[in-house]
Tab-separated table of C-alpha atoms in Angstrom:
chain	number	residue	atom	x	y	z
A	1	MET	CA	0.005	-0.107	-0.057
A	2	ILE	CA	0.995	3.797	-0.515
A	3	ARG	CA	-0.249	5.953	2.165
A	4	VAL	CA	-1.149	9.515	1.025
A	5	LEU	CA	-1.309	12.305	3.396
A	6	LEU	CA	-3.132	15.836	2.573
A	7	PHE	CA	-2.638	18.889	4.456
A	8	SER	CA	-3.786	22.634	4.984
A	9	SER	CA	-5.965	23.611	1.984
A	10	LEU	CA	-5.468	20.818	-0.102
A	11	ARG	CA	-6.983	18.623	2.757
A	12	GLU	CA	-10.013	21.017	2.938
A	13	GLU	CA	-10.512	20.913	-0.695
A	14	LEU	CA	-10.413	17.186	-1.180
A	15	ASN	CA	-12.301	16.781	2.219
A	16	SER	CA	-9.680	13.979	3.305
A	17	SER	CA	-6.526	13.920	5.348
A	18	SER	CA	-5.200	10.243	4.310
A	19	VAL	CA	-5.977	7.590	2.076
A	20	GLU	CA	-4.312	4.500	1.191
A	21	VAL	CA	-4.028	3.017	-2.430
A	22	PRO	CA	-2.652	-0.345	-3.505
A	23	ALA	CA	0.908	0.170	-4.907
A	24	LEU	CA	0.476	-2.156	-7.760
A	25	GLY	CA	1.351	-0.574	-10.936
A	26	ILE	CA	2.374	2.728	-9.169
A	27	SER	CA	6.019	3.483	-9.593
A	28	ARG	CA	6.053	7.407	-9.746
A	29	ILE	CA	4.123	10.264	-8.315
A	30	SER	CA	2.392	10.933	-11.661
A	31	CYS	CA	0.993	7.250	-11.383
A	32	LEU	CA	-0.234	7.926	-8.070
A	33	VAL	CA	-2.206	10.934	-8.853
A	34	GLU	CA	-3.703	9.460	-11.983
A	35	LYS	CA	-4.951	6.458	-9.785
A	36	LEU	CA	-6.264	8.993	-7.058
A	37	GLU	CA	-8.218	10.785	-9.885
A	38	ARG	CA	-9.646	7.729	-11.002
A	39	LEU	CA	-10.658	6.667	-7.402
A	40	TYR	CA	-11.874	9.847	-6.142
A	41	GLY	CA	-12.501	12.243	-9.140
A	42	LYS	CA	-11.103	14.915	-11.357
A	43	SER	CA	-10.860	17.429	-8.462
A	44	TRP	CA	-8.257	15.138	-6.947
A	45	GLY	CA	-6.177	15.456	-10.132
A	46	ARG	CA	-6.713	19.144	-10.379
A	47	VAL	CA	-5.594	19.940	-6.764
A	48	LEU	CA	-2.571	17.636	-6.576
A	49	LYS	CA	-1.326	18.712	-10.090
A	50	GLY	CA	-1.654	22.395	-8.871
A	51	GLU	CA	0.946	24.533	-9.747
A	52	ASN	CA	1.753	25.231	-5.884
A	53	THR	CA	1.232	21.800	-4.626
A	54	LEU	CA	4.450	20.514	-3.081
A	55	VAL	CA	5.073	16.567	-2.653
A	56	ALA	CA	7.049	15.100	-0.013
A	57	VAL	CA	8.125	10.954	-0.064
A	58	ASN	CA	8.606	9.696	3.310
A	59	GLN	CA	8.696	13.187	4.918
A	60	THR	CA	11.211	14.565	2.391
A	61	VAL	CA	10.068	17.291	-0.152
A	62	VAL	CA	10.870	15.940	-3.700
A	63	HIS	CA	11.336	18.219	-6.581
A	64	ASP	CA	10.463	16.189	-9.670
A	65	ASN	CA	8.434	12.961	-10.558
A	66	HIS	CA	9.887	10.973	-7.928
A	67	HIS	CA	9.935	7.107	-7.679
A	68	ILE	CA	7.804	5.812	-5.384
A	69	GLY	CA	6.548	2.243	-4.263
A	70	ASP	CA	4.796	-0.371	-1.667
A	71	GLY	CA	5.329	1.185	1.896
A	72	ASP	CA	5.853	4.778	0.887
A	73	GLU	CA	4.364	7.662	2.412
A	74	VAL	CA	3.560	10.585	-0.137
A	75	ALA	CA	2.359	13.801	1.301
A	76	PHE	CA	0.780	16.760	-0.770
A	77	PHE	CA	0.660	20.356	0.480
A	78	PRO	CA	0.640	23.941	-0.393
A	79	PRO	CA	3.783	26.173	0.289
A	80	VAL	CA	4.409	26.275	3.994
A	81	THR	CA	3.605	29.627	6.056
A	82	GLY	CA	4.879	28.720	9.562
A	83	GLY	CA	6.982	30.867	12.009
B	1	MET	CA	25.696	21.427	20.388
B	2	LEU	CA	22.332	20.584	22.031
B	3	CYS	CA	19.137	20.837	19.886
B	4	ARG	CA	15.676	20.767	21.214
B	5	ALA	CA	12.563	21.074	18.773
B	6	LEU	CA	9.206	20.672	20.300
B	7	ILE	CA	5.803	21.441	18.703
B	8	GLN	CA	2.894	22.064	20.903
B	9	GLU	CA	-0.718	23.765	21.841
B	10	ASP	CA	0.632	25.113	25.246
B	11	PRO	CA	2.202	28.064	25.458
B	12	PHE	CA	6.035	28.363	26.520
B	13	ASN	CA	7.690	30.277	29.280
B	14	VAL	CA	10.599	32.389	27.757
B	15	GLN	CA	12.337	32.597	31.145
B	16	VAL	CA	12.278	28.777	31.477
B	17	GLU	CA	13.648	28.108	28.089
B	18	THR	CA	16.500	30.709	28.026
B	19	GLN	CA	17.605	29.604	31.503
B	20	ARG	CA	17.586	25.922	30.009
B	21	ILE	CA	19.684	26.977	27.109
B	22	ARG	CA	22.003	28.778	29.575
B	23	ASP	CA	22.463	25.828	31.591
B	24	VAL	CA	23.695	23.710	28.718
B	25	SER	CA	27.113	24.948	29.184
B	26	ASN	CA	29.362	26.879	31.773
B	27	LYS	CA	31.181	28.300	28.641
B	28	MET	CA	27.701	30.234	27.611
B	29	GLY	CA	28.219	33.977	27.180
B	30	GLY	CA	25.025	34.895	25.604
B	31	ILE	CA	21.547	33.947	24.575
B	32	VAL	CA	19.641	35.410	21.682
B	33	THR	CA	16.004	34.678	21.358
B	34	PHE	CA	13.244	35.307	18.557
B	35	LEU	CA	9.704	35.315	19.699
B	36	GLY	CA	7.042	35.426	16.948
B	37	VAL	CA	3.864	36.952	17.942
B	38	VAL	CA	0.322	36.689	16.210
B	39	ARG	CA	-0.405	40.119	14.937
B	40	ASP	CA	-4.141	41.098	13.960
B	41	PHE	CA	-3.227	42.652	10.775
B	42	ASN	CA	-1.608	39.589	8.601
B	43	GLU	CA	-2.804	40.114	5.197
B	44	ARG	CA	-6.073	41.733	5.929
B	45	GLU	CA	-7.592	43.319	8.988
B	46	ASP	CA	-9.852	41.924	11.505
B	47	VAL	CA	-7.941	38.566	12.255
B	48	GLN	CA	-9.926	37.042	15.119
B	49	SER	CA	-7.897	33.822	15.129
B	50	LEU	CA	-4.989	31.702	13.684
B	51	TYR	CA	-5.052	28.007	13.167
B	52	LEU	CA	-1.894	26.041	12.800
B	53	GLU	CA	-1.473	23.009	11.180
B	54	HIS	CA	1.754	20.728	10.907
B	55	TYR	CA	2.928	17.549	9.314
B	56	PRO	CA	3.726	15.347	12.633
B	57	GLY	CA	7.173	13.918	12.216
B	58	MET	CA	8.377	15.675	9.194
B	59	THR	CA	8.051	19.005	10.561
B	60	GLU	CA	10.166	18.014	13.920
B	61	SER	CA	13.007	16.717	11.629
B	62	GLN	CA	12.956	19.547	9.560
B	63	ILE	CA	13.417	21.978	12.476
B	64	GLU	CA	16.306	19.713	13.703
B	65	ASN	CA	17.777	19.853	10.240
B	66	ILE	CA	17.781	23.485	10.257
B	67	ALA	CA	19.097	23.835	13.777
B	68	TYR	CA	21.969	21.501	12.947
B	69	ALA	CA	22.703	23.542	9.686
B	70	ALA	CA	23.246	26.457	11.988
B	71	GLY	CA	25.318	24.550	14.512
B	72	LYS	CA	27.587	23.502	11.676
B	73	ARG	CA	27.977	27.054	10.371
B	74	TRP	CA	28.289	29.061	13.526
B	75	ASN	CA	29.848	28.206	16.924
B	76	VAL	CA	26.831	27.677	19.132
B	77	LEU	CA	26.265	25.684	22.146
B	78	GLY	CA	22.561	25.484	22.355
B	79	ILE	CA	19.463	25.789	20.161
B	80	THR	CA	15.943	25.226	21.162
B	81	VAL	CA	13.042	25.911	18.842
B	82	ILE	CA	9.437	25.755	20.103
B	83	HIS	CA	6.624	26.145	17.461
B	84	ARG	CA	2.739	26.414	18.607
B	85	ILE	CA	0.127	24.668	16.684
B	86	GLY	CA	-3.647	24.698	16.950
B	87	LEU	CA	-5.738	27.822	17.442
B	88	LEU	CA	-4.132	30.941	18.574
B	89	SER	CA	-5.226	34.491	19.044
B	90	PRO	CA	-3.816	37.919	18.230
B	91	SER	CA	-1.045	38.794	20.756
B	92	ASP	CA	-0.160	35.045	21.459
B	93	GLU	CA	3.337	33.716	21.178
B	94	ILE	CA	3.491	31.661	18.065
B	95	VAL	CA	7.353	30.571	17.779
B	96	PHE	CA	10.465	30.841	20.166
B	97	VAL	CA	13.892	30.374	18.784
B	98	GLY	CA	16.587	30.618	21.200
B	99	VAL	CA	20.507	30.286	20.641
B	100	GLY	CA	23.250	30.205	23.161
B	101	SER	CA	26.700	30.599	22.389
B	102	LYS	CA	30.135	31.643	23.759
B	103	HIS	CA	30.034	34.763	21.830
B	104	ARG	CA	27.079	36.951	20.821
B	105	GLY	CA	28.072	37.381	16.990
B	106	ASP	CA	27.401	33.502	16.339
B	107	ALA	CA	24.007	33.756	18.396
B	108	PHE	CA	22.665	36.614	16.699
B	109	LEU	CA	23.366	35.006	13.162
B	110	ALA	CA	22.424	31.522	14.049
B	111	CYS	CA	19.020	32.690	15.465
B	112	GLU	CA	18.237	34.783	12.457
B	113	TYR	CA	19.066	31.888	10.121
B	114	VAL	CA	16.953	29.387	12.027
B	115	ILE	CA	13.708	31.723	12.083
B	116	ASP	CA	14.329	32.632	8.249
B	117	TYR	CA	14.480	28.912	7.072
B	118	LEU	CA	11.575	27.935	9.687
B	119	LYS	CA	9.280	30.291	8.024
B	120	THR	CA	10.116	28.936	4.295
B	121	GLU	CA	10.912	25.525	4.817
B	122	ALA	CA	9.267	23.804	8.069
B	123	ALA	CA	5.815	22.340	7.223
B	124	PHE	CA	3.485	24.472	9.204
B	125	TRP	CA	0.318	26.004	7.562
B	126	LYS	CA	-1.491	28.846	9.025
B	127	LYS	CA	-5.283	29.735	8.470
B	128	GLU	CA	-6.669	32.999	9.610
B	129	GLY	CA	-10.066	33.378	10.990
B	130	THR	CA	-11.630	36.759	10.169
B	131	ILE	CA	-15.246	37.932	10.489
B	132	ASN	CA	-15.777	36.732	6.943
B	133	GLY	CA	-14.519	33.401	7.513
B	134	GLY	CA	-11.184	31.475	7.331
B	135	ARG	CA	-8.519	31.808	4.641
B	136	TRP	CA	-5.264	29.719	4.330
B	137	LEU	CA	-2.119	32.178	4.076
B	138	SER	CA	0.515	32.228	1.232
B	139	THR	CA	4.020	32.406	1.904
B	140	ARG	CA	5.365	36.117	2.014
B	141	GLU	CA	7.758	37.166	-0.590
B	142	THR	CA	9.878	38.934	2.026
B	143	ASP	CA	10.319	35.284	3.704
B	144	PHE	CA	11.725	33.866	0.846
B	145	GLU	CA	14.115	36.902	0.231
B	146	ALA	CA	15.152	36.711	4.113
B	147	ALA	CA	15.948	32.915	3.569
B	148	ASN	CA	17.823	33.398	0.364
B	149	ARG	CA	19.986	35.804	1.977
B	150	TRP	CA	21.832	32.922	3.721
B	151	LYS	CA	22.671	31.312	0.391
B	152	GLN	CA	24.933	34.378	-0.741
B	153	ASP	CA	28.176	33.064	0.513
C	1	MET	CA	9.027	53.961	20.283
C	2	LEU	CA	8.799	53.027	23.788
C	3	CYS	CA	12.153	52.781	25.707
C	4	ARG	CA	12.828	51.402	29.248
C	5	ALA	CA	16.350	51.682	30.643
C	6	LEU	CA	16.937	49.992	34.043
C	7	ILE	CA	19.737	49.282	36.206
C	8	GLN	CA	19.337	47.227	39.098
C	9	GLU	CA	20.746	44.652	41.538
C	10	ASP	CA	17.997	42.344	41.390
C	11	PRO	CA	17.785	39.783	38.825
C	12	PHE	CA	15.171	40.108	35.908
C	13	ASN	CA	12.527	37.739	34.530
C	14	VAL	CA	12.965	37.396	30.514
C	15	GLN	CA	9.234	35.972	30.519
C	16	VAL	CA	7.887	39.172	32.065
C	17	GLU	CA	10.118	41.580	29.986
C	18	THR	CA	9.244	39.968	26.448
C	19	GLN	CA	5.379	40.200	27.279
C	20	ARG	CA	5.845	43.706	28.440
C	21	ILE	CA	7.497	44.453	24.979
C	22	ARG	CA	4.613	42.524	23.200
C	23	ASP	CA	2.287	44.680	24.763
C	24	VAL	CA	3.515	47.832	23.646
C	25	SER	CA	1.668	47.641	20.432
C	26	ASN	CA	-0.724	45.374	18.767
C	27	LYS	CA	1.280	45.648	15.595
C	28	MET	CA	4.196	43.609	17.225
C	29	GLY	CA	5.183	40.825	15.140
C	30	GLY	CA	8.320	39.800	16.695
C	31	ILE	CA	10.597	40.350	19.675
C	32	VAL	CA	14.480	39.726	19.535
C	33	THR	CA	16.076	39.409	22.823
C	34	PHE	CA	19.769	39.218	24.001
C	35	LEU	CA	20.580	38.069	27.218
C	36	GLY	CA	24.144	38.398	28.769
C	37	VAL	CA	25.675	35.445	30.970
C	38	VAL	CA	28.589	35.708	33.480
C	39	ARG	CA	31.083	33.384	32.335
C	40	ASP	CA	33.463	31.636	34.340
C	41	PHE	CA	36.362	32.184	32.052
C	42	ASN	CA	36.309	35.768	31.031
C	43	GLU	CA	40.004	36.672	30.476
C	44	ARG	CA	41.519	34.059	33.012
C	45	GLU	CA	40.366	31.074	34.563
C	46	ASP	CA	38.675	30.509	38.081
C	47	VAL	CA	36.259	33.607	38.315
C	48	GLN	CA	34.541	33.169	41.124
C	49	SER	CA	32.477	36.493	41.307
C	50	LEU	CA	31.869	39.600	39.119
C	51	TYR	CA	31.145	43.117	40.550
C	52	LEU	CA	29.791	45.618	38.406
C	53	GLU	CA	29.862	49.467	38.972
C	54	HIS	CA	27.885	52.265	37.184
C	55	TYR	CA	27.813	56.016	36.984
C	56	PRO	CA	24.253	56.672	38.443
C	57	GLY	CA	22.384	59.093	35.847
C	58	MET	CA	25.084	59.128	33.175
C	59	THR	CA	24.733	55.540	32.521
C	60	GLU	CA	20.964	55.329	32.203
C	61	SER	CA	21.035	58.472	29.834
C	62	GLN	CA	23.491	56.400	27.859
C	63	ILE	CA	21.397	53.450	27.342
C	64	GLU	CA	18.521	55.505	26.315
C	65	ASN	CA	20.644	57.573	23.802
C	66	ILE	CA	21.826	54.147	22.298
C	67	ALA	CA	18.142	52.910	22.179
C	68	TYR	CA	16.814	55.881	20.550
C	69	ALA	CA	19.653	55.856	17.930
C	70	ALA	CA	18.407	52.653	17.139
C	71	GLY	CA	14.808	53.442	17.081
C	72	LYS	CA	15.737	56.246	14.561
C	73	ARG	CA	17.689	53.709	12.246
C	74	TRP	CA	15.343	50.851	12.420
C	75	ASN	CA	11.443	50.496	12.475
C	76	VAL	CA	10.984	49.402	16.169
C	77	LEU	CA	8.185	49.853	18.264
C	78	GLY	CA	9.658	48.859	21.997
C	79	ILE	CA	13.156	48.504	23.420
C	80	THR	CA	14.025	47.397	27.051
C	81	VAL	CA	17.593	47.431	28.347
C	82	ILE	CA	18.150	45.993	31.918
C	83	HIS	CA	21.642	45.809	33.445
C	84	ARG	CA	22.443	44.429	36.405
C	85	ILE	CA	25.025	46.014	38.910
C	86	GLY	CA	26.724	44.894	42.067
C	87	LEU	CA	28.032	41.188	42.794
C	88	LEU	CA	27.244	38.387	40.510
C	89	SER	CA	28.205	34.830	40.014
C	90	PRO	CA	29.160	32.658	36.968
C	91	SER	CA	26.019	31.828	35.011
C	92	ASP	CA	23.990	34.877	36.337
C	93	GLU	CA	22.392	36.854	33.811
C	94	ILE	CA	23.787	40.102	33.715
C	95	VAL	CA	22.134	42.073	30.784
C	96	PHE	CA	18.831	41.938	28.826
C	97	VAL	CA	18.280	43.590	25.560
C	98	GLY	CA	14.676	43.282	24.176
C	99	VAL	CA	13.518	44.865	20.944
C	100	GLY	CA	10.013	44.506	19.374
C	101	SER	CA	9.157	45.403	16.008
C	102	LYS	CA	6.553	44.768	13.149
C	103	HIS	CA	9.049	42.565	11.209
C	104	ARG	CA	11.681	40.656	12.715
C	105	GLY	CA	14.660	41.788	10.529
C	106	ASP	CA	14.599	45.321	12.230
C	107	ALA	CA	14.430	43.659	15.697
C	108	PHE	CA	17.582	41.713	14.972
C	109	LEU	CA	19.625	44.614	13.686
C	110	ALA	CA	18.378	47.000	16.451
C	111	CYS	CA	18.957	44.340	19.269
C	112	GLU	CA	22.674	43.452	18.134
C	113	TYR	CA	23.382	47.456	17.517
C	114	VAL	CA	22.292	48.198	21.306
C	115	ILE	CA	24.255	45.507	22.840
C	116	ASP	CA	27.291	46.347	20.670
C	117	TYR	CA	27.208	50.154	21.596
C	118	LEU	CA	26.215	49.253	25.219
C	119	LYS	CA	29.374	47.164	25.572
C	120	THR	CA	31.556	50.056	24.252
C	121	GLU	CA	29.902	53.361	25.502
C	122	ALA	CA	27.869	52.810	28.612
C	123	ALA	CA	29.510	53.565	31.818
C	124	PHE	CA	29.983	50.335	33.558
C	125	TRP	CA	32.637	48.674	34.840
C	126	LYS	CA	33.494	44.944	35.763
C	127	LYS	CA	35.837	43.625	38.448
C	128	GLU	CA	36.434	39.900	38.486
C	129	GLY	CA	36.995	38.060	41.840
C	130	THR	CA	39.198	34.992	41.395
C	131	ILE	CA	40.968	32.994	43.851
C	132	ASN	CA	44.007	35.150	43.542
C	133	GLY	CA	42.093	38.380	44.304
C	134	GLY	CA	40.388	40.903	42.176
C	135	ARG	CA	40.767	42.424	38.857
C	136	TRP	CA	39.075	45.363	36.818
C	137	LEU	CA	38.555	44.219	33.270
C	138	SER	CA	39.664	46.168	30.303
C	139	THR	CA	37.427	46.447	27.165
C	140	ARG	CA	38.000	43.735	24.608
C	141	GLU	CA	39.210	44.690	21.243
C	142	THR	CA	36.539	42.486	19.733
C	143	ASP	CA	33.615	44.606	21.407
C	144	PHE	CA	35.124	47.535	19.594
C	145	GLU	CA	35.100	45.739	16.350
C	146	ALA	CA	31.639	45.097	16.942
C	147	ALA	CA	30.531	48.484	17.589
C	148	ASN	CA	32.648	50.026	14.755
C	149	ARG	CA	30.795	47.756	12.160
C	150	TRP	CA	27.596	49.903	12.564
C	151	LYS	CA	29.542	53.029	11.176
C	152	GLN	CA	30.271	51.601	8.097
C	153	ASP	CA	27.239	52.757	5.985
D	1	MET	CA	32.596	74.317	43.648
D	2	ILE	CA	33.518	71.777	41.143
D	3	ARG	CA	32.253	68.022	41.945
D	4	VAL	CA	34.841	65.378	41.027
D	5	LEU	CA	33.716	61.732	40.906
D	6	LEU	CA	36.268	58.554	40.301
D	7	PHE	CA	35.019	55.394	39.450
D	8	SER	CA	36.191	51.647	38.932
D	9	SER	CA	40.045	51.275	39.221
D	10	LEU	CA	40.855	55.145	39.583
D	11	ARG	CA	38.483	55.109	42.483
D	12	GLU	CA	40.424	52.176	43.977
D	13	GLU	CA	43.645	53.556	43.106
D	14	LEU	CA	43.029	57.006	44.698
D	15	ASN	CA	40.970	55.630	47.418
D	16	SER	CA	38.211	58.011	47.018
D	17	SER	CA	35.054	58.117	45.150
D	18	SER	CA	34.266	62.039	45.330
D	19	VAL	CA	35.629	65.219	46.263
D	20	GLU	CA	34.784	68.930	46.044
D	21	VAL	CA	37.254	71.698	45.189
D	22	PRO	CA	36.499	75.380	44.853
D	23	ALA	CA	36.285	76.524	41.252
D	24	LEU	CA	38.261	79.632	41.713
D	25	GLY	CA	40.958	79.929	38.961
D	26	ILE	CA	39.881	76.499	37.389
D	27	SER	CA	38.759	76.888	33.693
D	28	ARG	CA	39.992	73.655	32.109
D	29	ILE	CA	40.311	70.096	32.966
D	30	SER	CA	43.924	70.505	32.913
D	31	CYS	CA	43.520	73.116	35.856
D	32	LEU	CA	41.521	70.850	37.756
D	33	VAL	CA	43.939	68.022	37.676
D	34	GLU	CA	46.890	70.328	38.862
D	35	LYS	CA	44.825	71.331	41.552
D	36	LEU	CA	43.824	67.844	42.573
D	37	GLU	CA	47.555	66.889	42.545
D	38	ARG	CA	48.434	69.761	44.641
D	39	LEU	CA	45.573	68.960	47.228
D	40	TYR	CA	46.053	65.120	47.526
D	41	GLY	CA	49.318	64.178	45.929
D	42	LYS	CA	51.326	63.359	42.870
D	43	SER	CA	49.204	59.840	42.604
D	44	TRP	CA	46.340	62.048	41.520
D	45	GLY	CA	47.871	63.526	38.668
D	46	ARG	CA	49.771	60.341	37.429
D	47	VAL	CA	46.058	58.577	37.562
D	48	LEU	CA	44.003	61.212	36.308
D	49	LYS	CA	46.545	62.028	33.339
D	50	GLY	CA	46.832	58.306	32.452
D	51	GLU	CA	46.741	57.320	28.928
D	52	ASN	CA	43.596	55.374	29.449
D	53	THR	CA	41.381	57.726	31.539
D	54	LEU	CA	38.238	59.092	30.131
D	55	VAL	CA	36.685	62.360	31.370
D	56	ALA	CA	33.150	63.403	31.385
D	57	VAL	CA	31.679	66.618	32.251
D	58	ASN	CA	28.318	66.867	33.339
D	59	GLN	CA	27.728	63.072	32.540
D	60	THR	CA	28.870	63.601	29.108
D	61	VAL	CA	32.457	62.164	27.930
D	62	VAL	CA	34.582	65.121	26.496
D	63	HIS	CA	37.469	64.361	24.348
D	64	ASP	CA	39.761	67.417	24.809
D	65	ASN	CA	40.884	69.602	27.304
D	66	HIS	CA	37.154	70.985	28.065
D	67	HIS	CA	36.233	74.280	29.524
D	68	ILE	CA	34.851	73.720	32.994
D	69	GLY	CA	33.624	76.270	35.855
D	70	ASP	CA	31.634	76.417	38.867
D	71	GLY	CA	28.853	74.010	39.414
D	72	ASP	CA	30.110	71.410	37.005
D	73	GLU	CA	30.341	67.693	37.748
D	74	VAL	CA	33.605	66.222	36.505
D	75	ALA	CA	34.053	62.638	36.401
D	76	PHE	CA	37.446	60.345	35.687
D	77	PHE	CA	37.038	56.796	34.798
D	78	PRO	CA	38.945	53.890	32.685
D	79	PRO	CA	37.193	52.620	29.611
D	80	VAL	CA	34.126	51.022	29.983
D	81	THR	CA	33.578	47.231	30.187
D	82	GLY	CA	29.644	46.509	30.543
D	83	GLY	CA	27.278	44.198	28.743
């Protein structure tokens, strides 16, 4: 399984804070987003592919279409605004 | 270098935290702290509350990474970062960064470095509650500029 | 800009002092503080005590002048300086400089400016008590250098 | 009268924290120091004319052989070491 986490405005827009999807056939973030779109609707694709959306794999921000696989934790969130 | 990174809903006590840093080493000469306060005029007026969310696990290790990077760059003895989450009100303290060192110059630089990177790199998100509803904030351009200064070496 | 300059024998409470600065204005966004600590290895080892003397009246107005100069140079809302006198021990807090401002960059600069000038301009004198007797300290070269940086504009 | 204050190591060396001297004939710091030397001994001249000795007139540090007169407060001290 791949664990997907959503934070902040993305969590609110998609009305979900975490989902798990089977890892089968998912080798990159783009595959995961397509799968989420098929499972939960077009809004997921729009939000997760949004210009400002950041992605972290296993709690490290990744900048490209990163490899992922079974057991990974993939988080989507907007730019951070702490401090 | 002793690093302490806490994320909590509760308020913190600056006296207790600075003394804790002081007691890290008998070589301590000075402690520089930054205390962030919730303002009532962030990007628009009438802010009534501020809600803070983080990414448990990731945020803590990001803060530690920032602190250790500061500890590599400057001669510091102790760094404490405390960031509050949950629902806050204007004039509440939201973040504490304390840096203790032998010489004050190192502490000033390391403290500003930590808060600058924390603002642009650590996984926190702020939502303002106003009389017209809630709104997630976006990163300030000035915060990116502040963090980028440290790269010009 | 609200300025508060105190010279006292008693310890101070950093929590109380930072909250006092915070409450100066609801525009307060951040407070930077510097806390100086008595080290046990100033210019030689075995420091057992530190005695501080000042010039009553003159020292207070010098501190206020330094604070107001910082307030003219940067956008700050409140500055508090507390300097202890009398007999202190290693690890005692000796000086507090707190600067509150709308934006943190101003507070960092003004706080460092105030402590740098305080070290070289304000009428305080330190005498170390060691196992071999007392010795008046002389100004550190690094303190002059720190204060001189602010003149290079 | 001119009020003379001594601080820190100067106070200890001269074993005095303050003295008052009649202002008559004293128009500059150098005159005051000569007077103090005549009144209290050579050590006063040596210490007050020391290379590192600073002088404040009415609580303002002065850098040259400043004018002084009746009612003034003149302080002598070594370089400051606070903070």
